[in-house]
Short mmCIF file of C-alpha atoms in Angstrom, two decimals:
data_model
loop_
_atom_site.label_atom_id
_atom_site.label_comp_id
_atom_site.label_asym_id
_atom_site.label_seq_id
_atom_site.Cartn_x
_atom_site.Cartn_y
_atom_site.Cartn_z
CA UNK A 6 17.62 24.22 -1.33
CA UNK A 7 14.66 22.35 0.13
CA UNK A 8 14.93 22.56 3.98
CA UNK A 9 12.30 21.11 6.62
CA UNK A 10 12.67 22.13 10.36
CA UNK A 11 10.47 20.64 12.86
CA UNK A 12 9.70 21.81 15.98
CA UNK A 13 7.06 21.04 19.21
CA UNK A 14 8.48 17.89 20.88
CA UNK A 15 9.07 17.24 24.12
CA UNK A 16 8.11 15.38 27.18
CA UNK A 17 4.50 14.41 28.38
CA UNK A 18 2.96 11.97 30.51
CA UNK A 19 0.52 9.66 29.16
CA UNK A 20 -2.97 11.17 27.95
CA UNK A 21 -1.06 14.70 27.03
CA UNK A 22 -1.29 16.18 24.12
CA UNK A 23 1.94 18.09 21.75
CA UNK A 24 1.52 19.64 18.64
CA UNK A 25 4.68 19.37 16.11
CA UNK A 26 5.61 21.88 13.43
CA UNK A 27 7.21 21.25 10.17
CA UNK A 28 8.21 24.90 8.69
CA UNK A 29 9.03 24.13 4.83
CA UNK A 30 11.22 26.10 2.59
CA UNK A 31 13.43 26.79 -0.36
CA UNK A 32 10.97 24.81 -3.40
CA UNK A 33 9.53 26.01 -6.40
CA UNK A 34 7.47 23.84 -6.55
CA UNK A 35 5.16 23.32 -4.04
CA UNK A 36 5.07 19.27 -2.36
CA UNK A 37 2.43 17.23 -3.56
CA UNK A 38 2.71 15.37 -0.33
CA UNK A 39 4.18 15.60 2.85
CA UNK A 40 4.08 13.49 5.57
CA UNK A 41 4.75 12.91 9.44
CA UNK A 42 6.97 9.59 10.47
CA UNK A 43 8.63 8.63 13.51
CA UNK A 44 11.26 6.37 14.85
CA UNK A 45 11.29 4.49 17.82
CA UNK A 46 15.17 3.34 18.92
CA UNK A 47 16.17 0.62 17.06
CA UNK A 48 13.14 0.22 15.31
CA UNK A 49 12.17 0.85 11.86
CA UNK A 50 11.13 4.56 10.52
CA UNK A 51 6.89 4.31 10.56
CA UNK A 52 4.75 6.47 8.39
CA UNK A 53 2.07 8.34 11.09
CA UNK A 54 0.02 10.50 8.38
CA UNK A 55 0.17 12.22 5.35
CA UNK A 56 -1.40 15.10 3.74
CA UNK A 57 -2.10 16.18 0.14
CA UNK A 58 -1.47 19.69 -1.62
CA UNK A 59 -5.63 19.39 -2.14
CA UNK A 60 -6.11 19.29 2.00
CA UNK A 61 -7.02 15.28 1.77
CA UNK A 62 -4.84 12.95 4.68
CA UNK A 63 -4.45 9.73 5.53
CA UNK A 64 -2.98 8.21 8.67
CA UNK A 65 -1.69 4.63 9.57
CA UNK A 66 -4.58 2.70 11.41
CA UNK A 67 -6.17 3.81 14.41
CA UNK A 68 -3.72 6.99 14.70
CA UNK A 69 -6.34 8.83 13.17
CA UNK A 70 -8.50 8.35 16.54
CA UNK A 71 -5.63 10.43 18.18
CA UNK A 72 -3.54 12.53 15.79
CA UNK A 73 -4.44 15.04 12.95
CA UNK A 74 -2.35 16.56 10.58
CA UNK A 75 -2.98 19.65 8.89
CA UNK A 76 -1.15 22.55 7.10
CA UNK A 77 -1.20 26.38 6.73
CA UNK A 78 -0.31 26.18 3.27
CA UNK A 79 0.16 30.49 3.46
CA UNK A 80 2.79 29.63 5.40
CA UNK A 81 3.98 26.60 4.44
CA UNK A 82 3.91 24.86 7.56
CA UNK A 83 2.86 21.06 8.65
CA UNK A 84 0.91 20.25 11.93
CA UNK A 85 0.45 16.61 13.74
CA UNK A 86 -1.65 17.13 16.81
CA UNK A 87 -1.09 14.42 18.73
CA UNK A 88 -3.49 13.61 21.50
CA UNK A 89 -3.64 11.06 24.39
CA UNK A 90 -0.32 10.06 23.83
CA UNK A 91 0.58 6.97 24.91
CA UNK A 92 4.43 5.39 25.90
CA UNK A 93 4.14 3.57 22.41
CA UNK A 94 4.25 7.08 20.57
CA UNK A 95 7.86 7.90 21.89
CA UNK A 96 10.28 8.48 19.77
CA UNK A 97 12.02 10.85 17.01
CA UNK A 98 9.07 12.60 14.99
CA UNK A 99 10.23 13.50 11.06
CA UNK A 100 8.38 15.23 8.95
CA UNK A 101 9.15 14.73 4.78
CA UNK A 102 8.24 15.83 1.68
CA UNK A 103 7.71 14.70 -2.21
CA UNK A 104 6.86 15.18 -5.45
CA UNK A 105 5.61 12.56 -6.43
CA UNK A 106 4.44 9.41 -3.99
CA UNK A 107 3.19 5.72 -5.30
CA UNK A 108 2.56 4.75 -1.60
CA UNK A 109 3.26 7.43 0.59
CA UNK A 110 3.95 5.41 4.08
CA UNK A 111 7.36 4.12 2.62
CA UNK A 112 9.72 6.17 3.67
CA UNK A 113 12.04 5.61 0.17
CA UNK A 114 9.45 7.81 -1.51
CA UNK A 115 10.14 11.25 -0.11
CA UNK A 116 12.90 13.15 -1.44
CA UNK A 117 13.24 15.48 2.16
CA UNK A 118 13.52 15.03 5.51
CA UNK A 119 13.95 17.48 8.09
CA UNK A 120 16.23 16.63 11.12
CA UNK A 121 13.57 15.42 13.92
CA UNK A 122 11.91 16.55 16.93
CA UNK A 123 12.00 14.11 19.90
CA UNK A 124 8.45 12.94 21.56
CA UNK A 125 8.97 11.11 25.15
CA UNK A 126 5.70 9.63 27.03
CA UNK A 127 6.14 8.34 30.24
#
């Protein structure tokens, strides 16, 4: 069965930098896209950045300025480097997968989730 584990969180004080891991396993099939979200508490799940099985991402606004995802597809693992963080980027970090993705920063469309790594700026 399809499992994601992420991995990198952690606490930083603001302007640091983390980089998050998403090891994938247990397809067929490789994703067509997977994607980084995160959760603030009691706040809505938020897409951060996705990334194609061709190498092409996109990111939600000005995140790009700061993050970058990225994959070692050999390995099947997901990257966000997140830079400068800032208090506003705290919270649970979730990286998912799918198939097949009509917008891919709803979180509805991904089939897999892995269980979260927690980011804290302050």
């Amino acid at each position: 069965h399809v499992q994601l584990v992420e991995s990198g969180g952690g606490s930083v004080q603001p302007g640091g930098s983390l980089r998050l891991s998403c090891v994938a396993s247990g397809y067929r099939t490789r994703p067509s896209c997977m994607a980084w979200f995160r959760q603030a508490p009691g706040k809505e799940r938020q897409a951060v950045a996705q990334i194609n099985t061709d190498g092409s991402s996109s990111y939600v606004g000005s995140l790009k300025d700061r993050f970058t995802i990225s994959k070692d597809s050999d390995k099947e693992i997901l990257y966000l480097q997140m830079n400068n963080l800032k208090p506003g980027d705290s919270g649970m970090y979730y990286c998912a997968a799918a198939w097949s993705v009509d917008d891919w920063a709803r979180p509805n469309e991904y089939s897999y989730w892995g269980q979260g790594t927690q980011v804290t700026v302050s």
